[in-house]
CSV table of C-alpha atoms in Angstrom, one decimal:
chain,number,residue,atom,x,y,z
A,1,UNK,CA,46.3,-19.4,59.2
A,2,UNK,CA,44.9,-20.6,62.1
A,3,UNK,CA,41.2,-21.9,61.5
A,4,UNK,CA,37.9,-19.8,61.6
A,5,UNK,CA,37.1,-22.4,64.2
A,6,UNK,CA,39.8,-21.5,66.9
A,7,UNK,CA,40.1,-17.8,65.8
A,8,UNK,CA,36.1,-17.8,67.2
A,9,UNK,CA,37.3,-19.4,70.5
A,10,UNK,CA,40.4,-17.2,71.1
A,11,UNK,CA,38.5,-14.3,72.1
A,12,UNK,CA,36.3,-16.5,74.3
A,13,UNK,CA,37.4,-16.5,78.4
A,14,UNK,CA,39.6,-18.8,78.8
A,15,UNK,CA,38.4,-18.7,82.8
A,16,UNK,CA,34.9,-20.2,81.9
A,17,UNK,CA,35.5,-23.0,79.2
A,18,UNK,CA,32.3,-24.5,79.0
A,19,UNK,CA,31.2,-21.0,77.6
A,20,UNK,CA,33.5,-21.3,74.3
A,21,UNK,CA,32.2,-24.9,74.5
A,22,UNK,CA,28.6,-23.6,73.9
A,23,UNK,CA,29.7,-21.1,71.4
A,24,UNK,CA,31.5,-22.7,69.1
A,25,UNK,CA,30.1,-24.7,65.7
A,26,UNK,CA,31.1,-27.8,64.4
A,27,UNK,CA,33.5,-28.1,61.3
A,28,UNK,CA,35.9,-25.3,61.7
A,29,UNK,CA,39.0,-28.1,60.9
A,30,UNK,CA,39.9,-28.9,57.3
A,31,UNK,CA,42.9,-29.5,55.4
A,32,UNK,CA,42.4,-26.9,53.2
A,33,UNK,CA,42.8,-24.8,56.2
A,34,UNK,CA,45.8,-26.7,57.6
A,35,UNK,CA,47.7,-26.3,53.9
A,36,UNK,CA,46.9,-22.6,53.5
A,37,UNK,CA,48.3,-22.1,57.1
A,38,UNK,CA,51.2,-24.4,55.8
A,39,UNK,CA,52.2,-22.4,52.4
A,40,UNK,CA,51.7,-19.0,54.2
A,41,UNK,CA,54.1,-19.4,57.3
A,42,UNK,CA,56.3,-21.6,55.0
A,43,UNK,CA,55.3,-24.9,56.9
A,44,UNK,CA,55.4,-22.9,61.0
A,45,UNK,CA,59.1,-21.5,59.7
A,46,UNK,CA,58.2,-18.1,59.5
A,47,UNK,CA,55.7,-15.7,61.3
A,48,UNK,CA,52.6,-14.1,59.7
A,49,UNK,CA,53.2,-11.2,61.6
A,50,UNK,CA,56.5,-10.7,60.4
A,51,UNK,CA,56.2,-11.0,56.8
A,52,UNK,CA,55.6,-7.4,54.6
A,53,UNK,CA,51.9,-7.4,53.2
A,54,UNK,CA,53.8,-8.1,49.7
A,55,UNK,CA,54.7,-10.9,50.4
A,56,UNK,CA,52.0,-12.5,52.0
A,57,UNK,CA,50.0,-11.4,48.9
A,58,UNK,CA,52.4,-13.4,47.1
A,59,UNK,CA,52.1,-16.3,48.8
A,60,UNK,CA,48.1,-16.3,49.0
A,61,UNK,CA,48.3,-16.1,45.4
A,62,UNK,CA,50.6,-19.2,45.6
A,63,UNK,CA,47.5,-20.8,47.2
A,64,UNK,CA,45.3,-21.2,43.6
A,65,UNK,CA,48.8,-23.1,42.1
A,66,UNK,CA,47.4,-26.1,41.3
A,67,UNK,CA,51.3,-27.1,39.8
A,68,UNK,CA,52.7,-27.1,43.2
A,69,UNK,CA,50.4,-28.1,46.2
A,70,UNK,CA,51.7,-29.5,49.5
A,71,UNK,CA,50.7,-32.6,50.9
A,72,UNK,CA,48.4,-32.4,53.5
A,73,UNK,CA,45.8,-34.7,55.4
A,74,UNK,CA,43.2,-34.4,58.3
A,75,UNK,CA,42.1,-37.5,59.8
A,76,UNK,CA,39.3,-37.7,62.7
A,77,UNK,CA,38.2,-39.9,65.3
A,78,UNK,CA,35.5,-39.6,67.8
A,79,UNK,CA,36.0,-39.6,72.0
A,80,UNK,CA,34.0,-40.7,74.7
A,81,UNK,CA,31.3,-38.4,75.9
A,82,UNK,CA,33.6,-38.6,79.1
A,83,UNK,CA,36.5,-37.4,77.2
A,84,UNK,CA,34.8,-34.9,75.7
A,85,UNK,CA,33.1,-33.6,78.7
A,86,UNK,CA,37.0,-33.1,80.5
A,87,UNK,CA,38.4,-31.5,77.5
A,88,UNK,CA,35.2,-28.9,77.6
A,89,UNK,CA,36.4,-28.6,80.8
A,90,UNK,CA,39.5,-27.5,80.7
A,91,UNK,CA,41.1,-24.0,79.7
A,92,UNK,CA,43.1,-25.2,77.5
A,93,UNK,CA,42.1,-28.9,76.0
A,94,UNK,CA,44.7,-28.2,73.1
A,95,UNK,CA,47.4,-29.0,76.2
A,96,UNK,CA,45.6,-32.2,77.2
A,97,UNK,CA,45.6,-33.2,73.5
A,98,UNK,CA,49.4,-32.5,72.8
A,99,UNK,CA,49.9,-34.2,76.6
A,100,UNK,CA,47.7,-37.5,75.3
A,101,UNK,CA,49.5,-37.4,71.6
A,102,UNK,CA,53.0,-37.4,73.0
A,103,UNK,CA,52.1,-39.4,75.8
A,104,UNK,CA,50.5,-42.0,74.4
A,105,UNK,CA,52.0,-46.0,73.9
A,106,UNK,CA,51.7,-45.1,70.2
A,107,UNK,CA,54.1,-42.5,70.3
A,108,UNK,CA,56.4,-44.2,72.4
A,109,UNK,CA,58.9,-45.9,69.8
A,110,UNK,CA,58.8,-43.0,68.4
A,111,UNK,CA,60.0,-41.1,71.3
A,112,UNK,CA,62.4,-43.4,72.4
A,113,UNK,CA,64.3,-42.5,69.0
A,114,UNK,CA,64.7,-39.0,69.5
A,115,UNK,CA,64.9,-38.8,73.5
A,116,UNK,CA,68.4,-39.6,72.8
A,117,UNK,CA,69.2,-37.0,69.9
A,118,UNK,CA,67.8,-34.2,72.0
A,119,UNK,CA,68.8,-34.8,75.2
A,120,UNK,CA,72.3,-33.1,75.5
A,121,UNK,CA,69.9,-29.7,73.2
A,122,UNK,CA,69.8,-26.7,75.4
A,123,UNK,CA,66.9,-25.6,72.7
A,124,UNK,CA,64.5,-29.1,72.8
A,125,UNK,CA,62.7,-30.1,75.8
A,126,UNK,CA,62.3,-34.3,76.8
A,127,UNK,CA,60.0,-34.0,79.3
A,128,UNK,CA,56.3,-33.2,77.8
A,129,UNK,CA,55.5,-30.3,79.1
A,130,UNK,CA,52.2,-29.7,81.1
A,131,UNK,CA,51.2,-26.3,79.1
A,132,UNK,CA,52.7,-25.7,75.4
A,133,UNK,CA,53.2,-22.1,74.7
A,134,UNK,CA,54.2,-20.9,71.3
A,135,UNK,CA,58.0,-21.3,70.5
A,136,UNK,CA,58.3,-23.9,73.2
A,137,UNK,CA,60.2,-27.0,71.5
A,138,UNK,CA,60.1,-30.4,72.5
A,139,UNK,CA,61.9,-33.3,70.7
A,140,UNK,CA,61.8,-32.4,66.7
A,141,UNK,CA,58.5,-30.0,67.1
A,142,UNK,CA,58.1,-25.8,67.7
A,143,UNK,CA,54.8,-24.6,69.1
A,144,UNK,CA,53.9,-22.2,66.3
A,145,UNK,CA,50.4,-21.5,66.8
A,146,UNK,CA,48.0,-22.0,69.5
A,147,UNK,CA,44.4,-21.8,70.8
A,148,UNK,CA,42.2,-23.1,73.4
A,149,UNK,CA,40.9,-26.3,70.9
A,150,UNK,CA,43.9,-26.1,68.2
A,151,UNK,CA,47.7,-26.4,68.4
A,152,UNK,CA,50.2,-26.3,65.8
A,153,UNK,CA,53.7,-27.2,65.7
A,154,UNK,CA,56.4,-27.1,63.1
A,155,UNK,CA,59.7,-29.9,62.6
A,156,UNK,CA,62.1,-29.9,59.6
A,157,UNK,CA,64.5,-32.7,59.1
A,158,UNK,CA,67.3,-31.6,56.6
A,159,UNK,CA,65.2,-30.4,53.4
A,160,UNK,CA,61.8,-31.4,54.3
A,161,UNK,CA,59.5,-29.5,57.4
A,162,UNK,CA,55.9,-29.6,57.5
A,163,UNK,CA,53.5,-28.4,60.7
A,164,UNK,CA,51.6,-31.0,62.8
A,165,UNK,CA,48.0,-30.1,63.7
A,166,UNK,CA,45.9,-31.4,67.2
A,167,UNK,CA,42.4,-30.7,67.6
A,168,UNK,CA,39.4,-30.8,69.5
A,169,UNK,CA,35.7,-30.1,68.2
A,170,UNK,CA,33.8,-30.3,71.2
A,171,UNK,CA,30.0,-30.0,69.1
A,172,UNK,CA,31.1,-33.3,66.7
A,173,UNK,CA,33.0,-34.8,70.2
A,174,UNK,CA,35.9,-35.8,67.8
A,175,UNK,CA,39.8,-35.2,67.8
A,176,UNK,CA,41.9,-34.5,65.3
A,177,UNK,CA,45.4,-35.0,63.9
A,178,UNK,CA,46.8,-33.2,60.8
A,179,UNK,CA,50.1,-32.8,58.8
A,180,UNK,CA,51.1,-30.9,55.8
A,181,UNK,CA,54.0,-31.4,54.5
A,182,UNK,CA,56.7,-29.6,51.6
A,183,UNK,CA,56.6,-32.3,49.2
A,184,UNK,CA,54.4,-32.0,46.3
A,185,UNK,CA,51.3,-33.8,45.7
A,186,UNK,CA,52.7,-34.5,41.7
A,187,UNK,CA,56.2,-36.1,43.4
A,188,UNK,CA,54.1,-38.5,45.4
A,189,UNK,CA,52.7,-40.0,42.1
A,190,UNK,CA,55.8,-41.8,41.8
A,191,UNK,CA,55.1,-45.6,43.2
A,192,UNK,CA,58.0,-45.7,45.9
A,193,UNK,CA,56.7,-42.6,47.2
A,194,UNK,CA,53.3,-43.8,47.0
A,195,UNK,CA,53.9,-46.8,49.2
A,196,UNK,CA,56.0,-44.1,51.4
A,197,UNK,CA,52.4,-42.2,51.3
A,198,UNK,CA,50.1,-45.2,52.4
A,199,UNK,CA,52.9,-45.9,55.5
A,200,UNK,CA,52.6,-42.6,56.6
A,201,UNK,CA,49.1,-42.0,56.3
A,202,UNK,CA,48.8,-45.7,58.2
A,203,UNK,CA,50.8,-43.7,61.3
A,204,UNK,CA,49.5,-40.9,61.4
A,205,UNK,CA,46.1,-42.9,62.0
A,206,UNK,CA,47.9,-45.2,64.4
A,207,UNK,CA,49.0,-41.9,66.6
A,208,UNK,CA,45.6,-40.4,66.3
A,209,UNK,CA,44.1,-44.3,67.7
A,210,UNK,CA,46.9,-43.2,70.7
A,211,UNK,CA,46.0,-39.8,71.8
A,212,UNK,CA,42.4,-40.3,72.0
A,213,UNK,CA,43.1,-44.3,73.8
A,214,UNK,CA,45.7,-42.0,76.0
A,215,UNK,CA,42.9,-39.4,77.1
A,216,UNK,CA,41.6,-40.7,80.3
A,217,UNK,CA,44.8,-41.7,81.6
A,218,UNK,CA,45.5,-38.0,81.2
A,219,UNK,CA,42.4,-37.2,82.8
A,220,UNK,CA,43.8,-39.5,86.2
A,221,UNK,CA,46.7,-38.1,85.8
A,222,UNK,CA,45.7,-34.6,86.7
């Protein structure tokens, strides 16, 4: 379920950006939003538009299970009114976000890791591409959802997947950087995978610190 937020901007022109810039209201992002999304595609795996009405009835009702929630987070950071003014500027600012995240000094270890397991793939790009379109893969990730100010993409690894969220509010001037992930909220009581918890939630704040430090070199690099 891709937010309110972006589902506003979607029908907007994507010819005349700084009009959805004006339209658009702050706090569409929220985790809530980013786990319902999660739970209902089964974590980017599966299409909405595919599924029978059944069972996406089902799964809503999943939704109220307190007994088996996903982890997810949301975490924030505010941009330069610099930044902010390109990304208003651009059709797409989800692409300079996804450019910045997996472009950024942050990411690089990271990258340098799987460059080499996807490399010899005929299905996973490594090269970042300058537009990400839905079903476009690049190392471990699958564009799965997409809108001028959001972008969504999936990755499993064995038994666990989860989606990766990148986002631009351009009323609050902040980014944002999201995950939900197939492992329950209850199994992360448990104090190894606690301290697991703390390490990830530690990256994923260190990556979102990368894109938005990585911005204006994407900005010169246009």
């Amino acid at each position: 379920m891709i937010s309110s937020y972006c589902r506003r901007c979607v029908s907007t022109s994507a010819s005349n950006p700084a009009a959805w810039a004006r339209n658009t209201l702050p706090g569409g992002f929220t985790s809530d939003g980013l786990k319902h999304y999660g739970l209902l595609t089964n974590f980017g795996q599966e299409s909405l538009e595919q599924l029978k009405s059944q069972e996406v009835r089902r799964r809503r009702r999943q939704l109220d299970d307190d007994t088996n929630q996903p982890y997810v987070d949301l975490f924030s950071k505010s941009i330069s009114d610099e930044c902010s003014d390109y990304l208003k500027s651009q059709a797409s600012p989800s692409d300079v976000l996804a450019r910045a995240f997996f472009g950024s000094k942050h990411f690089m270890p990271e990258r340098m890791i799987l460059t080499p397991i996807h490399l010899l793939s005929d299905e996973s790009s490594t090269s970042i591409p300058s537009s990400f379109q839905v079903k476009d893969r690049f190392l471990q990730w699958t564009v799965v959802c997409k809108s001028p100010l959001e972008l969504i993409l999936s990755w499993q690894v064995s038994n666990v997947k989860g989606v990766t969220m990148l986002a631009f509010d351009p009323a609050l001037r902040k980014a944002y950087h999201g995950n939900c992930i197939n492992i329950t909220e209850k199994a992360l009581d448990r104090p190894l995978a606690a301290t697991g918890l703390q390490l990830h939630k530690q990256y994923a704040h260190f990556l979102l610190d990368g894109m938005v430090k990585h911005l204006p070199s994407t900005k010169t690099n246009m």
